[in-house]
Amino acid sequence: MEDIFVLGIGMTPFGKHPDSSAADLGAQAVNLALADAGLGGKEIEAAWVGHVFQGMAMGQRALYAAGLSGIPIDNVENACSSGSTAIWDATLALRAGAYDVVLALGVEHMTTAFRGALAPDPSDIEAQLGLTMPGIYAMRAQRYMVQYGVAPQDIAKIAVKNKRNAAMNPLSHFKKAVTLDEVMQGRLIADPLRLHECAPISDGAAAVVLVSKAKLKELGGTRAIKLAASALRSGRTEVGLVDMTVEDLTWRTAQAAYEQAGVGPGEIGFAEVHDCFSIAEALRVEGMGLVPHGEYVARVAKGEMDLDGILPVNGSGGLLGKGHPLGATGVAQVVEIVKQLRGEAGERQIANAKIGVAHCRGGKAQGVEGTACTVNILVA
Amino acid sequence: MVKLDEAKDSPRTGDYIIEDNKVRLHASRCPSCGAVFYPRRNNCSADATSPLEEIALSSGGTVYTFTVARQSTPEFKTPYVLAYVDFKEDVRVLLPFDADEPPVIGAAVEIVMAAGPRITDGGLVSIPHARLQR
């Protein structure tokens, strides 16, 4: 398979942007990515744009605001994995040889589109019974605690780590570290999860310019990072009494990515994973086979997932600290990994960063384990 | 297991039946792979078999997990307790819990009618809930 490279990255600050529209934020990310790639807008041949709550043709509005029009633009919705699904779509087009320079953008203006707890689609019976996203993860956390003998404060340490990292990221929604006491004194959202353990409602956008190997040769860029794998899977029908602490969807997606990249879980140096809630990070890192089931929170307590640990996780601050503008999240994870692999992560730079993985997993739909999951592997 | 057509004298409302004051949820079972679905379906989501058998679940089960939802979407009266209940028919169902205090994992529950947690035009509507077995 022909190699694909990330040539340019761009990302707005995540947070509350009352004075910018989603299109403004999208345009800002696109223009930053183009400038970073050293390309003009006219060189982009096609674009995929991930968003969830932005309504019709967000992609066209954002690209028009950025000064791009007329090219093929595909709007992509795949719950919280919308942005990373846009990347996956773009890789398929490059691999098919249809284009040599494409754009993937993720954008979301959550503060105008959403209020309260995020919930599954209202047509699902579970949503009608009161199931929310915090509720789903809280119930998985309750199981995790019983099955593996851990306490709420053990899980809460994930939030402490991620917010500490976020404080070092100038683009983060939250720029203040929190102590374990502060997390444990936070208001309960869904027992045992407390406020700091739930991703915030954020606005923001992130974009990447992807190029074929042939195009990279022609341009001669030296900061390009190889996108060694991009995998997408969806959740299987849940039949019977399955273990809700084990993510089959995450495992199948990660396996596909490992195979594509030709790397095993043991070679992964650092990860950005979908920590929409504190417990989610544990389920995902274990789900990808990076840590045995039930051991994650003990590893976090030992500092193994810190920036200077053996497997730094969510060095960007993750969704908990950096923020979670749904459509933008999956692209922002890839942006962070590229920064780390280029050695441009500043204060939060991971020493000897060589292979990074981005895991993004979206949503809940009635009857299936999860909606969409992507795993992208990048190699310096 | 009682098939619904054998219990046709029971009052039936939507996705459950009430027999001797016991609520039994109305589910579907795939005759091919045995997968059980609640709510009912016309085909099997695992292997696309159609039609499915209609079955009534037991009137109780055990708590697989639970939470207390303290923040929700505007149409719900918080706080409320939710639980995933495992039935011996090999299916897990989300149910509101009829108690202010959360249960423990593994607790035996029965299915009863109770009000809430969703607020509709006329207030809280009575729907199947799980309750600690008495």
Coordinates of C-alpha atoms in Angstrom, one line a residue:
Chain A
M1 CA 0.0 0.0 0.0
E2 CA 1.3 3.5 -0.9
D3 CA 2.3 5.6 2.1
I4 CA 0.3 8.6 3.1
F5 CA 1.8 11.6 4.9
V6 CA 0.4 14.4 7.1
L7 CA 2.0 17.5 5.6
G8 CA 0.2 20.2 7.5
I9 CA -1.8 20.6 10.7
G10 CA -4.0 23.4 12.1
M11 CA -6.1 23.7 15.2
T12 CA -8.0 26.5 16.9
P13 CA -8.0 26.9 20.6
F14 CA -10.7 24.6 22.1
G15 CA -13.1 26.2 24.5
K16 CA -16.0 28.6 24.4
H17 CA -16.1 30.8 21.3
P18 CA -19.2 33.0 21.6
D19 CA -17.8 35.4 19.0
S20 CA -16.9 32.9 16.3
S21 CA -19.2 30.7 14.2
A22 CA -18.5 27.1 13.4
A23 CA -17.6 28.2 9.9
D24 CA -15.1 30.8 11.3
L25 CA -13.5 28.2 13.5
G26 CA -13.3 25.7 10.6
A27 CA -11.8 28.3 8.3
Q28 CA -9.2 29.2 10.9
A29 CA -8.1 25.6 11.3
V30 CA -7.9 25.1 7.5
N31 CA -5.8 28.2 7.0
L32 CA -3.4 27.2 9.7
A33 CA -3.1 23.7 8.2
L34 CA -2.4 25.2 4.7
A35 CA 0.2 27.6 6.1
D36 CA 1.8 24.8 8.0
A37 CA 1.9 22.6 4.9
G38 CA 3.2 25.5 2.8
L39 CA 0.4 25.1 0.3
G40 CA -2.2 27.4 -1.1
G41 CA -5.9 26.6 -1.0
K42 CA -5.9 25.9 -4.7
E43 CA -3.7 22.9 -4.2
I44 CA -6.4 21.1 -2.2
E45 CA -8.1 18.7 -4.5
A46 CA -10.9 17.4 -2.2
A47 CA -12.1 17.7 1.4
W48 CA -13.8 15.6 4.0
V49 CA -15.4 17.5 6.9
G50 CA -16.6 15.9 10.1
H51 CA -19.3 17.4 12.4
V52 CA -22.3 16.2 14.4
F53 CA -24.6 19.0 15.4
Q54 CA -23.8 21.6 12.8
G55 CA -26.6 21.1 10.4
M56 CA -26.6 21.0 6.6
A57 CA -23.4 21.5 4.6
M58 CA -21.1 22.7 7.4
G59 CA -18.1 21.7 5.2
Q60 CA -19.1 24.0 2.4
R61 CA -19.6 26.9 4.8
A62 CA -16.3 26.4 6.6
L63 CA -14.3 26.0 3.4
Y64 CA -16.0 28.9 1.7
A65 CA -15.0 31.0 4.8
A66 CA -11.5 29.7 4.3
G67 CA -11.4 30.7 0.6
L68 CA -11.9 27.2 -0.9
S69 CA -14.9 26.3 -3.1
G70 CA -15.7 24.2 -6.1
I71 CA -13.8 21.1 -5.1
P72 CA -15.5 17.9 -4.0
I73 CA -16.5 18.4 -0.3
D74 CA -17.9 15.5 1.6
N75 CA -19.7 16.1 4.9
V76 CA -19.1 13.3 7.4
E77 CA -21.2 12.4 10.5
N78 CA -20.1 9.5 12.7
A79 CA -20.9 10.7 16.2
C80 CA -17.7 11.6 18.2
S81 CA -15.6 9.9 15.5
S82 CA -16.8 12.2 12.8
G83 CA -13.5 14.1 12.4
S84 CA -11.4 10.9 12.4
T85 CA -13.8 9.3 10.0
A86 CA -13.2 12.3 7.7
I87 CA -9.4 11.4 7.9
W88 CA -10.2 7.7 7.1
D89 CA -12.3 8.8 4.1
A90 CA -9.4 11.0 2.9
T91 CA -6.9 8.1 3.2
L92 CA -9.2 5.9 1.1
A93 CA -9.3 8.5 -1.7
L94 CA -5.5 8.9 -1.6
R95 CA -4.9 5.1 -1.6
A96 CA -7.3 4.8 -4.6
G97 CA -5.1 7.2 -6.4
A98 CA -8.0 9.6 -7.0
Y99 CA -6.1 12.6 -5.5
D100 CA -2.7 13.6 -4.2
V101 CA -3.5 16.5 -1.8
V102 CA -6.6 16.4 0.3
L103 CA -7.9 18.0 3.5
A104 CA -9.7 16.5 6.5
L105 CA -11.4 19.0 8.8
G106 CA -13.4 18.5 12.0
V107 CA -15.5 21.3 13.4
E108 CA -18.1 21.8 16.1
H109 CA -19.7 24.7 17.9
M110 CA -21.1 22.8 20.9
T111 CA -22.0 25.8 23.0
T112 CA -24.6 27.0 20.5
A113 CA -25.7 23.5 19.5
F114 CA -26.0 21.7 22.9
R115 CA -26.9 22.0 26.5
G116 CA -27.0 19.6 29.4
A117 CA -25.7 16.1 29.3
L118 CA -25.0 14.5 26.0
A119 CA -27.4 11.6 25.3
P120 CA -28.0 9.0 22.6
D121 CA -30.4 9.8 19.9
P122 CA -33.9 10.5 21.3
S123 CA -35.4 7.8 19.1
D124 CA -33.5 5.1 21.1
I125 CA -35.6 3.5 23.8
E126 CA -32.7 3.8 26.2
A127 CA -32.6 7.6 25.7
Q128 CA -36.3 7.7 26.4
L129 CA -35.7 5.9 29.7
G130 CA -33.1 8.5 30.7
L131 CA -29.8 7.1 29.6
T132 CA -27.2 9.8 29.0
M133 CA -23.6 9.5 27.9
P134 CA -22.3 10.1 31.5
G135 CA -24.8 7.5 32.6
I136 CA -23.4 4.8 30.2
Y137 CA -19.9 5.4 31.4
A138 CA -20.8 5.6 35.0
M139 CA -22.4 2.2 34.8
R140 CA -19.3 0.8 33.1
A141 CA -17.3 2.4 35.9
Q142 CA -19.4 0.7 38.5
R143 CA -18.7 -2.7 36.9
Y144 CA -15.0 -1.9 36.5
M145 CA -14.8 -1.0 40.3
V146 CA -16.4 -4.3 41.3
Q147 CA -14.6 -6.6 38.8
Y148 CA -11.1 -5.2 39.4
G149 CA -11.4 -4.0 43.0
V150 CA -10.7 -0.3 42.4
A151 CA -12.2 2.8 44.0
P152 CA -13.7 6.0 42.5
Q153 CA -10.5 7.9 43.5
D154 CA -8.3 5.5 41.6
I155 CA -10.3 6.2 38.4
A156 CA -10.3 10.0 39.2
K157 CA -6.5 10.0 38.9
I158 CA -7.0 9.8 35.1
A159 CA -8.6 13.3 35.2
V160 CA -5.8 14.7 37.4
K161 CA -3.2 13.5 34.9
N162 CA -5.1 14.8 31.8
K163 CA -5.8 18.2 33.3
R164 CA -2.2 18.5 34.4
N165 CA -1.2 17.9 30.7
A166 CA -3.9 20.3 29.5
A167 CA -2.4 23.1 31.6
M168 CA 0.7 22.8 29.4
N169 CA -1.3 23.0 26.1
P170 CA -1.9 26.6 24.9
L171 CA -4.9 25.3 22.9
S172 CA -6.7 23.6 25.8
H173 CA -10.1 24.4 27.0
F174 CA -8.9 24.0 30.6
K175 CA -5.5 25.5 31.5
K176 CA -5.5 24.7 35.2
A177 CA -4.3 21.5 36.9
V178 CA -6.5 20.0 39.5
T179 CA -5.7 17.9 42.6
L180 CA -7.3 14.6 43.4
D181 CA -9.1 16.3 46.3
E182 CA -10.6 18.8 43.9
V183 CA -11.8 16.1 41.5
M184 CA -13.3 14.1 44.4
Q185 CA -15.0 17.2 45.8
G186 CA -16.6 17.9 42.4
R187 CA -20.3 17.5 42.0
L188 CA -21.5 14.0 41.0
I189 CA -22.8 13.9 37.4
A190 CA -23.6 10.2 37.3
D191 CA -22.3 8.0 40.2
P192 CA -19.3 7.5 40.5
L193 CA -18.3 10.1 37.9
R194 CA -17.8 13.7 39.0
L195 CA -17.6 17.0 37.1
H196 CA -13.8 16.9 36.3
E197 CA -14.2 13.3 35.0
C198 CA -16.6 14.4 32.2
A199 CA -15.4 16.1 29.0
P200 CA -16.6 19.7 28.8
I201 CA -18.8 21.3 26.1
S202 CA -16.3 22.9 23.8
D203 CA -16.2 24.7 20.5
G204 CA -13.3 24.3 18.1
A205 CA -11.9 23.0 14.9
A206 CA -8.8 21.0 13.7
A207 CA -7.6 20.2 10.2
V208 CA -4.9 18.1 8.5
V209 CA -3.5 18.2 5.0
L210 CA -2.8 14.7 3.7
V211 CA -0.6 14.0 0.7
S212 CA 0.5 11.0 -1.3
K213 CA 4.1 9.8 -1.4
A214 CA 4.5 11.0 -4.9
K215 CA 3.3 14.5 -4.0
L216 CA 5.6 14.6 -1.0
K217 CA 8.5 13.7 -3.2
E218 CA 7.6 16.6 -5.5
L219 CA 7.1 19.1 -2.7
G220 CA 10.1 17.9 -0.8
G221 CA 8.7 18.6 2.7
T222 CA 10.9 17.6 5.6
R223 CA 8.3 17.9 8.4
A224 CA 5.9 15.4 6.9
I225 CA 4.8 12.5 9.3
K226 CA 3.7 9.1 7.9
L227 CA 0.2 8.1 8.6
A228 CA 0.9 4.4 8.7
A229 CA -2.6 3.2 9.5
S230 CA -6.1 4.6 9.5
A231 CA -8.8 2.1 10.5
L232 CA -12.6 2.5 11.0
R233 CA -15.0 -0.1 12.5
S234 CA -18.5 0.0 13.9
G235 CA -20.0 -1.7 16.9
R236 CA -21.5 -5.1 16.7
T237 CA -24.9 -6.1 17.8
E238 CA -24.8 -6.8 21.6
V239 CA -26.2 -10.3 22.1
G240 CA -26.5 -11.8 25.6
L241 CA -24.9 -10.8 28.8
V242 CA -21.5 -9.3 27.7
D243 CA -18.8 -7.8 29.8
M244 CA -19.2 -4.1 29.6
T245 CA -15.7 -3.4 30.7
V246 CA -14.3 -4.9 27.6
E247 CA -14.4 -2.9 24.3
D248 CA -14.7 -5.4 21.4
L249 CA -15.0 -2.4 19.0
T250 CA -11.8 -0.8 20.2
W251 CA -10.0 -4.1 20.0
R252 CA -11.1 -4.9 16.4
T253 CA -10.3 -1.4 15.2
A254 CA -6.9 -1.4 16.9
Q255 CA -6.1 -4.8 15.4
A256 CA -6.9 -3.6 11.9
A257 CA -4.7 -0.6 12.4
Y258 CA -1.8 -2.6 13.9
E259 CA -2.0 -4.9 10.8
Q260 CA -2.1 -2.0 8.4
A261 CA 0.9 -0.3 10.0
G262 CA 2.8 -3.4 10.6
V263 CA 3.4 -2.6 14.2
G264 CA 2.3 -4.4 17.3
P265 CA 0.8 -2.9 20.5
G266 CA 4.2 -3.3 22.2
E267 CA 5.8 -0.8 19.7
I268 CA 3.4 2.0 20.4
G269 CA 5.2 4.8 22.2
F270 CA 2.4 7.1 23.2
A271 CA -1.3 7.5 22.7
E272 CA -4.1 10.0 22.4
V273 CA -7.3 8.1 23.4
H274 CA -11.0 9.0 23.6
D275 CA -11.3 10.0 27.3
C276 CA -14.8 11.4 27.1
F277 CA -15.0 10.3 30.7
S278 CA -12.1 9.3 33.1
I279 CA -13.1 5.6 33.0
A280 CA -13.2 5.7 29.2
E281 CA -9.5 6.1 29.0
A282 CA -9.0 2.9 31.0
L283 CA -11.4 0.9 28.9
R284 CA -9.7 2.2 25.7
V285 CA -6.1 1.7 26.5
E286 CA -6.9 -1.8 27.8
G287 CA -9.2 -2.3 24.7
M288 CA -6.3 -1.6 22.4
G289 CA -4.2 -4.2 24.1
L290 CA -1.7 -1.7 25.5
V291 CA -2.3 -2.7 29.1
P292 CA -4.0 -5.9 30.5
H293 CA -7.6 -5.6 31.5
G294 CA -8.1 -4.2 35.0
E295 CA -4.6 -2.9 35.4
Y296 CA -4.9 0.6 33.9
V297 CA -5.7 2.7 36.9
A298 CA -2.9 1.1 38.9
R299 CA -0.5 2.0 36.1
V300 CA -1.8 5.6 36.1
A301 CA -1.2 5.8 39.9
K302 CA 2.4 4.7 39.3
G303 CA 2.9 7.5 36.7
E304 CA 3.4 5.1 33.8
M305 CA 1.0 7.2 31.6
D306 CA 2.6 10.6 32.5
L307 CA 4.5 12.5 29.9
D308 CA 7.8 11.0 31.2
G309 CA 6.3 7.6 31.8
I310 CA 6.7 4.4 29.7
L311 CA 3.4 5.0 27.8
P312 CA 2.3 8.6 27.9
V313 CA -1.5 8.8 27.3
N314 CA -3.3 12.0 26.4
G315 CA -0.3 14.3 26.6
S316 CA -2.5 16.9 24.9
G317 CA -4.8 17.0 27.9
G318 CA -7.2 14.6 26.2
L319 CA -10.9 15.3 25.9
L320 CA -11.1 15.9 29.6
G321 CA -8.6 18.7 29.6
K322 CA -8.2 19.9 26.0
G323 CA -11.9 19.9 25.4
H324 CA -14.3 17.9 23.2
P325 CA -15.8 19.7 20.2
L326 CA -17.2 16.4 18.9
G327 CA -16.4 16.7 15.2
A328 CA -13.0 18.3 15.8
T329 CA -11.8 15.8 18.4
G330 CA -10.6 13.0 16.2
V331 CA -8.6 15.4 14.0
A332 CA -7.2 17.2 17.0
Q333 CA -5.8 13.9 18.3
V334 CA -3.9 13.4 15.1
V335 CA -2.7 17.0 15.2
E336 CA -1.2 16.4 18.6
I337 CA 0.5 13.2 17.6
V338 CA 2.1 15.0 14.6
K339 CA 3.3 17.8 16.9
Q340 CA 4.9 15.2 19.2
L341 CA 6.5 13.3 16.3
R342 CA 7.9 16.5 14.9
G343 CA 9.3 17.5 18.3
E344 CA 7.1 20.6 18.4
A345 CA 5.0 19.9 21.5
G346 CA 6.8 22.4 23.7
E347 CA 6.5 21.9 27.4
R348 CA 4.6 18.6 27.0
Q349 CA 7.1 17.1 24.5
I350 CA 7.5 13.4 25.0
A351 CA 11.2 12.3 24.7
N352 CA 12.1 10.1 21.7
A353 CA 8.5 10.1 20.4
K354 CA 8.6 7.7 17.4
I355 CA 5.2 5.9 17.1
G356 CA 1.9 7.4 18.3
V357 CA -1.6 6.1 18.2
A358 CA -4.9 8.1 18.1
H359 CA -8.0 6.3 19.2
C360 CA -11.4 7.9 18.8
R361 CA -14.7 6.3 19.6
G362 CA -18.1 7.7 19.2
G363 CA -21.5 7.5 20.5
K364 CA -24.1 5.0 21.5
A365 CA -26.9 3.6 19.4
Q366 CA -29.5 1.1 20.6
G367 CA -28.4 -2.5 20.4
V368 CA -24.8 -2.1 19.3
E369 CA -21.7 -1.9 21.5
G370 CA -20.7 1.5 20.1
T371 CA -21.3 3.5 17.0
A372 CA -17.9 4.2 15.3
C373 CA -14.3 3.8 16.3
T374 CA -11.1 4.9 14.5
V375 CA -7.5 4.1 15.2
N376 CA -4.8 6.1 13.4
I377 CA -1.1 5.2 13.8
L378 CA 1.6 7.8 12.9
V379 CA 5.3 7.1 12.6
A380 CA 8.1 9.6 12.7
Chain B
M1 CA -41.2 -19.7 28.9
V2 CA -44.7 -18.4 28.2
K3 CA -45.4 -17.3 24.7
L4 CA -47.4 -14.2 24.4
D5 CA -50.2 -15.8 22.5
E6 CA -50.6 -18.2 25.5
A7 CA -51.1 -15.2 27.7
K8 CA -53.6 -13.3 25.6
D9 CA -56.0 -12.6 28.4
S10 CA -53.4 -10.5 30.2
P11 CA -53.6 -6.7 29.8
R12 CA -51.0 -5.7 27.3
T13 CA -49.6 -2.2 26.9
G14 CA -46.8 -1.6 24.4
D15 CA -43.7 -3.6 25.2
Y16 CA -44.8 -5.5 28.3
I17 CA -47.6 -7.5 29.8
I18 CA -49.0 -7.6 33.3
E19 CA -49.8 -11.0 34.7
D20 CA -50.9 -11.4 38.4
N21 CA -49.5 -7.9 39.1
K22 CA -46.2 -9.0 37.7
V23 CA -44.7 -7.1 34.8
R24 CA -43.1 -9.2 32.0
L25 CA -41.3 -7.3 29.3
H26 CA -42.2 -8.3 25.8
A27 CA -39.1 -9.4 23.8
S28 CA -38.1 -11.1 20.6
R29 CA -36.0 -14.2 20.2
C30 CA -34.2 -15.3 17.0
P31 CA -35.2 -18.9 16.2
S32 CA -31.9 -19.3 14.3
C33 CA -29.2 -18.0 16.6
G34 CA -31.1 -17.6 19.9
A35 CA -30.3 -13.9 20.3
V36 CA -33.0 -12.1 22.5
F37 CA -33.9 -8.5 21.9
Y38 CA -35.7 -5.9 24.0
P39 CA -37.5 -3.9 22.7
R40 CA -39.1 -6.2 20.1
R41 CA -37.8 -6.4 16.6
N42 CA -39.0 -7.7 13.3
N43 CA -35.6 -9.3 12.4
C44 CA -32.5 -10.5 14.1
S45 CA -29.8 -7.8 14.3
A46 CA -27.1 -10.4 14.6
D47 CA -28.0 -12.6 11.5
A48 CA -31.0 -10.9 9.8
T49 CA -33.4 -13.9 10.4
S50 CA -37.1 -12.9 10.2
P51 CA -39.6 -13.3 11.7
L52 CA -38.6 -13.7 15.3
E53 CA -40.4 -15.5 18.1
E54 CA -42.2 -13.3 20.6
I55 CA -41.4 -14.1 24.2
A56 CA -42.2 -12.6 27.6
L57 CA -39.2 -12.2 29.9
S58 CA -39.2 -13.3 33.5
S59 CA -40.7 -10.8 35.9
G60 CA -37.4 -10.3 37.6
G61 CA -33.6 -10.5 37.2
T62 CA -30.3 -9.3 38.7
V63 CA -28.6 -5.9 38.6
Y64 CA -25.6 -6.0 36.2
T65 CA -24.7 -2.4 36.9
F66 CA -26.4 0.9 37.9
T67 CA -25.9 4.6 38.3
V68 CA -27.6 7.6 39.8
A69 CA -28.1 10.2 37.0
R70 CA -27.8 13.6 38.6
Q71 CA -27.6 15.6 35.4
S72 CA -29.6 14.8 32.3
T73 CA -31.5 16.3 29.4
P74 CA -34.2 18.8 30.3
E75 CA -37.1 16.3 30.0
F76 CA -36.0 14.2 33.0
K77 CA -36.6 14.8 36.7
T78 CA -33.2 14.3 38.4
P79 CA -31.8 12.6 40.3
Y80 CA -33.0 9.1 39.1
V81 CA -31.5 5.7 39.3
L82 CA -30.9 3.5 36.2
A83 CA -29.9 -0.1 36.1
Y84 CA -29.0 -2.7 33.5
V85 CA -30.9 -5.8 34.6
D86 CA -29.8 -9.3 33.4
F87 CA -32.7 -11.7 32.7
K88 CA -32.4 -15.5 32.7
E89 CA -33.5 -15.4 29.1
D90 CA -30.0 -14.1 28.3
V91 CA -30.8 -10.5 27.6
R92 CA -29.8 -7.3 29.4
V93 CA -32.3 -4.5 29.7
L94 CA -32.0 -0.9 30.9
L95 CA -34.6 0.0 33.4
P96 CA -35.3 3.0 35.7
F97 CA -35.0 1.9 39.3
D98 CA -37.9 2.4 41.7
A99 CA -36.0 3.7 44.7
D100 CA -34.1 6.8 45.7
E101 CA -31.1 4.8 46.8
P102 CA -29.1 2.9 44.3
P103 CA -29.0 -1.0 44.5
V104 CA -25.8 -3.0 44.6
I105 CA -24.4 -5.1 41.7
G106 CA -25.9 -8.6 41.7
A107 CA -29.1 -7.6 43.7
A108 CA -32.2 -9.5 42.8
V109 CA -34.9 -7.3 41.3
E110 CA -38.5 -7.6 40.2
I111 CA -40.2 -5.6 37.5
V112 CA -43.0 -3.3 38.6
M113 CA -44.9 -0.3 37.2
A114 CA -43.8 3.1 38.6
A115 CA -43.8 6.7 37.6
G116 CA -40.9 8.6 35.9
P117 CA -38.3 9.6 35.3
R118 CA -39.3 11.3 32.1
I119 CA -41.6 14.3 32.4
T120 CA -44.3 14.4 29.7
D121 CA -47.3 16.7 29.2
G122 CA -49.2 15.2 32.1
G123 CA -46.3 14.8 34.5
L124 CA -44.5 11.5 35.1
V125 CA -45.9 8.5 33.3
S126 CA -46.0 5.0 34.8
I127 CA -43.6 2.6 33.0
P128 CA -41.8 -0.6 33.9
H129 CA -39.1 -0.1 36.6
A130 CA -36.8 -2.5 38.4
R131 CA -37.3 -2.7 42.2
L132 CA -35.4 -4.7 44.9
Q133 CA -37.2 -8.0 45.3
R134 CA -39.4 -8.0 48.4

